[in-house]
Tab-separated table of C-alpha atoms in Angstrom:
chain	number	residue	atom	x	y	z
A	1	UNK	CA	-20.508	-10.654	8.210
A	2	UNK	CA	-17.038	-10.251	9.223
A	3	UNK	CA	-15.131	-7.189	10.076
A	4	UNK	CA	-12.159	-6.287	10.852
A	5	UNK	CA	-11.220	-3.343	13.450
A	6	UNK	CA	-8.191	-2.064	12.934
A	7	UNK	CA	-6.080	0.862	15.706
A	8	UNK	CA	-2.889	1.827	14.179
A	9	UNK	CA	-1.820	4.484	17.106
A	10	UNK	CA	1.265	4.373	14.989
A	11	UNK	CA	-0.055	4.832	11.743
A	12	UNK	CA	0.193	2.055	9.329
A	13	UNK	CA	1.428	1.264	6.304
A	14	UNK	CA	0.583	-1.351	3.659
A	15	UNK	CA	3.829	-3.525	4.474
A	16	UNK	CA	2.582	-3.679	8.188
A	17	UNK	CA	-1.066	-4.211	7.316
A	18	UNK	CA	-0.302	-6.937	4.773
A	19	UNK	CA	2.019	-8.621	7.718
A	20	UNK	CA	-0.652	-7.827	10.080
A	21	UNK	CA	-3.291	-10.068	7.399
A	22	UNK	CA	-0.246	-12.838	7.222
A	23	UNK	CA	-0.299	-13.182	10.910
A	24	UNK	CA	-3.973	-13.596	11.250
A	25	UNK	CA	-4.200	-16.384	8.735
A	26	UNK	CA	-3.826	-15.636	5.095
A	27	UNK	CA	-1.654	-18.041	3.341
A	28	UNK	CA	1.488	-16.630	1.972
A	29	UNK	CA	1.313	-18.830	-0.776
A	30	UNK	CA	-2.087	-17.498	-1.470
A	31	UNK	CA	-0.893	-13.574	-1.445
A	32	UNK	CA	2.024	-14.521	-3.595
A	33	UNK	CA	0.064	-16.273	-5.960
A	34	UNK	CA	-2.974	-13.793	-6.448
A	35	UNK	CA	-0.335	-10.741	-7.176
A	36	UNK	CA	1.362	-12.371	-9.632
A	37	UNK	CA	-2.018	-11.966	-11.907
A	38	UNK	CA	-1.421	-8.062	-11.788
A	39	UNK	CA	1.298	-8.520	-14.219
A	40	UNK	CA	3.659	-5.987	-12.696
A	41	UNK	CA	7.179	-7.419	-13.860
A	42	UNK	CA	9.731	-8.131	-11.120
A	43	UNK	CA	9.652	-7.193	-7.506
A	44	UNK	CA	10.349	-9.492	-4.017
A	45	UNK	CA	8.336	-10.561	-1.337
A	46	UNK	CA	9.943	-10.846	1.681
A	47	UNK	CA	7.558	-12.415	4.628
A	48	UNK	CA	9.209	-13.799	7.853
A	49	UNK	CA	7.775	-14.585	11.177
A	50	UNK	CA	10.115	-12.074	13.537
A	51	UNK	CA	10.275	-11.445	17.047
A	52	UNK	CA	10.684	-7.437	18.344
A	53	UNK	CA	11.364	-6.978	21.842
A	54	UNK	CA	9.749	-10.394	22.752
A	55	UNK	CA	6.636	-9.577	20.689
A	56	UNK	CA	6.071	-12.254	17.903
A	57	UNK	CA	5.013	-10.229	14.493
A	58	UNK	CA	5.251	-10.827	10.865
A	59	UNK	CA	6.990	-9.147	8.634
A	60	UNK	CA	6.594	-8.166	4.687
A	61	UNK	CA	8.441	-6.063	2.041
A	62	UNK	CA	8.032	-5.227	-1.354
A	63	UNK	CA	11.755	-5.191	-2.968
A	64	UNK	CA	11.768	-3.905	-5.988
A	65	UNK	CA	14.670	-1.710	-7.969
A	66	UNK	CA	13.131	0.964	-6.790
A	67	UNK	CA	13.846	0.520	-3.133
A	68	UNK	CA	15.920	2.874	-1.304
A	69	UNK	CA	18.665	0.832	1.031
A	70	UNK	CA	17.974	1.193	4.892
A	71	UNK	CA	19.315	4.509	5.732
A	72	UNK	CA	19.743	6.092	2.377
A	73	UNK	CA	19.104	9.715	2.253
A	74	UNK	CA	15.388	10.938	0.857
A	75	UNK	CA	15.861	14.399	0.550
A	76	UNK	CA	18.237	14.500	-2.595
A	77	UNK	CA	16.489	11.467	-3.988
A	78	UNK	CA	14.786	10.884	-7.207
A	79	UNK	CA	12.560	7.925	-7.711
A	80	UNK	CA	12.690	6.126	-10.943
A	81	UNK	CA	9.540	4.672	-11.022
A	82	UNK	CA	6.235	5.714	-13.108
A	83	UNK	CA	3.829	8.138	-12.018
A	84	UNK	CA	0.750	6.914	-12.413
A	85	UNK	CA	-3.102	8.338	-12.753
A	86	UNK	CA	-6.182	6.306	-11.692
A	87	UNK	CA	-6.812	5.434	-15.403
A	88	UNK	CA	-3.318	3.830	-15.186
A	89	UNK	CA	-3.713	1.551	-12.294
A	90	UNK	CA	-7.623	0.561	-13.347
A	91	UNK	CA	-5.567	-0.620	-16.309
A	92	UNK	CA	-3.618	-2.645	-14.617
A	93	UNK	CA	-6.389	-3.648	-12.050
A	94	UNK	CA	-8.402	-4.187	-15.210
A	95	UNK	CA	-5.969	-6.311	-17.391
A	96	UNK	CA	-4.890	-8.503	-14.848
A	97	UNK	CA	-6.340	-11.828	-13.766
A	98	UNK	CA	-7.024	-11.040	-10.222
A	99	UNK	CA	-10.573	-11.632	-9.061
A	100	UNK	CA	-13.810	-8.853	-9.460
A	101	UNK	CA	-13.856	-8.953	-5.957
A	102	UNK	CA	-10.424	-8.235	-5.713
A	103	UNK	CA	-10.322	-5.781	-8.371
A	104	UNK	CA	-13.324	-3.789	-6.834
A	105	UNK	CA	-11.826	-3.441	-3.640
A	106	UNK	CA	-8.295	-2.175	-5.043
A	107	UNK	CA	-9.897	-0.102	-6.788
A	108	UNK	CA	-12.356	1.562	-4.065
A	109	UNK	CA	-9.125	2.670	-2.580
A	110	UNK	CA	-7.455	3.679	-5.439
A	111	UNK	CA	-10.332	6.095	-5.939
A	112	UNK	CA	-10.181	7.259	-2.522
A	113	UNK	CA	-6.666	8.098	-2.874
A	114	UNK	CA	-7.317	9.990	-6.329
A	115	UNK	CA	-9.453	11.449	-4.497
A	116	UNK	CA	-7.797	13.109	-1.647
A	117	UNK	CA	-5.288	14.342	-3.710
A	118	UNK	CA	-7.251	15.695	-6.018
A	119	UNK	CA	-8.695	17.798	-3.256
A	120	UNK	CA	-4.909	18.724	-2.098
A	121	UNK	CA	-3.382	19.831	-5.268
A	122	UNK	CA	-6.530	21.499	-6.542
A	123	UNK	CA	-7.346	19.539	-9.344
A	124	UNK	CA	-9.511	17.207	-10.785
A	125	UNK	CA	-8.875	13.116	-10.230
A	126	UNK	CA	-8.259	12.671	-13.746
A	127	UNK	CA	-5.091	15.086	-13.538
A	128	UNK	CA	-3.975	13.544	-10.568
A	129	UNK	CA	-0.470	11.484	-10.738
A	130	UNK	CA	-0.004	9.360	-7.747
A	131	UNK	CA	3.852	9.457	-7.114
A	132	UNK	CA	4.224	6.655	-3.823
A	133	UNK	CA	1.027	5.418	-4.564
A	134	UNK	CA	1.846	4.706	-8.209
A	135	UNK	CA	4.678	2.463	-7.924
A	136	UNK	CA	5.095	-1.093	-7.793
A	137	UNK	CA	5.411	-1.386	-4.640
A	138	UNK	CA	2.590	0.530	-2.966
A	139	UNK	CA	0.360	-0.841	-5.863
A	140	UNK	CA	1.320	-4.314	-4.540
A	141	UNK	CA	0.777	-3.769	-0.970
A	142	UNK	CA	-2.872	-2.323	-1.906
A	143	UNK	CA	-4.008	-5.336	-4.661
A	144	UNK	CA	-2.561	-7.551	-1.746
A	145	UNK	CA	-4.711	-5.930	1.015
A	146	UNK	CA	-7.745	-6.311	-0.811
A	147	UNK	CA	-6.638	-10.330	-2.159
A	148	UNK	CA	-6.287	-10.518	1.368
A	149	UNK	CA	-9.487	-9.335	2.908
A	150	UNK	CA	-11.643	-11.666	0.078
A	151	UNK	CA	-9.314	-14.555	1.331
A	152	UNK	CA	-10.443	-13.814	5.174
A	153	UNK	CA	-14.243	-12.732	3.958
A	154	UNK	CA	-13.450	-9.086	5.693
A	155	UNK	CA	-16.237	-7.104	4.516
A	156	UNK	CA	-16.085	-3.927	6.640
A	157	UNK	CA	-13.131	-2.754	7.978
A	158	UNK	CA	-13.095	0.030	11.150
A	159	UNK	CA	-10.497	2.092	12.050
A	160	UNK	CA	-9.826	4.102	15.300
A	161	UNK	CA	-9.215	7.278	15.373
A	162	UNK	CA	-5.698	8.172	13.914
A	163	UNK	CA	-3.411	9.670	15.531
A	164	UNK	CA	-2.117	13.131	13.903
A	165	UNK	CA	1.828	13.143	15.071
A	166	UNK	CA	4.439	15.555	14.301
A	167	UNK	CA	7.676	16.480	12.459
A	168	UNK	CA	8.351	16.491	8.846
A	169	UNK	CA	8.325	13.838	6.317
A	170	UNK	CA	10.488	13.564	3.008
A	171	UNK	CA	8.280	12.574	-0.449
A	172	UNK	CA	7.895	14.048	-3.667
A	173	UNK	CA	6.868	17.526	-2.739
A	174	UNK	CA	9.697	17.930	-1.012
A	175	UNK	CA	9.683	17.996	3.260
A	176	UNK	CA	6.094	18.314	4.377
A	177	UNK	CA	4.606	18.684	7.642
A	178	UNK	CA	2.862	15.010	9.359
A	179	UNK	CA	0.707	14.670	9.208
A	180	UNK	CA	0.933	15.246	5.220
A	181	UNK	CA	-2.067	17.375	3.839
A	182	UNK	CA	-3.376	14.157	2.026
C-alpha cells in the first residue's frame, strides 16, 4: 500500500498540492488529459518548474475568467461563477468520463466539504451551496488531486497536525477570522 504523508505548516491549497503531486512524478500530460473528461468548458493550466529562494518547486494554476488579477481587491468583489450543491458537482463527477476510481475519491471530499459546512451554516448538506469550492477552479484542483493520487497508487493519505494561524481572511461571508469556522 502506498501512502502519502503530507505537513502543510503553511496550510495548503489545491494549486500547491497538485504542484506538490507534479513534482513527485505525475505526468502533466496525464493531469491535463484526465480533467478534460469533467467537461468543465474553458479554463488554463499553468505548470512550470520554478525556483523560490534557491528551493526548486513546481508550480500550478487554474486560470479561468473567474480569476482575480494578482493584487486585486477581495473585499468589494463579486464572483461570477456558479454556486454549486453536492448534487451539482456529483453531476458533473457523474457525467464525465473520468475514472470510478477517480470519481469516488472526488467525491469522498466533496462530501466532506458538504459536510463541514453543513455543520457551519446550520443546515442540512443538501441545502448547502459551496461558493470557492463550487467553481471551476477549485473543482479542478480537487478532480485533479484525486486523478493524481490513482496515477501514483496513493491510497491513504496522513496529514500533520495543522496549524491554526491568525488574522482575517476575505470570501463570501464577508472577512472571517483564520482559521475560517469550516
Amino acid at each position: 500500500m502506498k501512502a502519502l504523508y503530507l505537513e502543510p505548516f503553511a496550510g495548503v491549497s489545491g494549486n500547491m498540492l497538485l504542484g506538490a503531486l507534479l513534482y513527485v512524478g505525475v505526468p502533466f500530460d496525464y493531469l491535463q488529459k484526465e480533467l478534460t473528461k469533467l467537461h468543465l468548458g474553458e479554463y488554463e493550466l499553468i505548470h512550470k518548474r520554478v525556483n523560490k529562494s534557491g528551493i526548486q518547486a513546481c508550480y500550478f494554476d487554474v486560470v479561468t475568467e473567474d480569476t482575480p488579477l494578482y493584487g486585486h481587491a477581495h473585499e468589494h468583489h463579486e464572483h461570477a461563477h456558479a454556486h454549486r450543491g453536492l448534487h451539482d458537482i456529483e453531476a458533473i463527477l457523474d457525467g464525465s468520463d473520468l475514472s470510478a476510481e477517480v470519481i469516488a475519491k472526488a467525491k469522498k471530499v466533496f462530501f466532506a466539504l458538504a459536510e463541514a459546512e453543513a455543520k457551519v451554516h446550520g443546515m442540512t448538506i443538501e441545502e448547502v451551496h459551496f461558493h470557492e469550492v463550487g467553481a471551476v477552479d477549485s473543482i479542478v484542483d480537487i478532480v485533479g488531486a484525486a486523478a493524481c493520487f490513482v496515477d501514483l497508487g496513493i491510497e491513504e493519505v496522513y496529514v500533520s497536525p495543522l496549524y491554526e494561524g491568525m488574522g482575517n481572511v476575505w470570501c463570501q461571508h464577508g472577512r472571517i477570522p483564520v482559521p475560517a469556522p469550516a
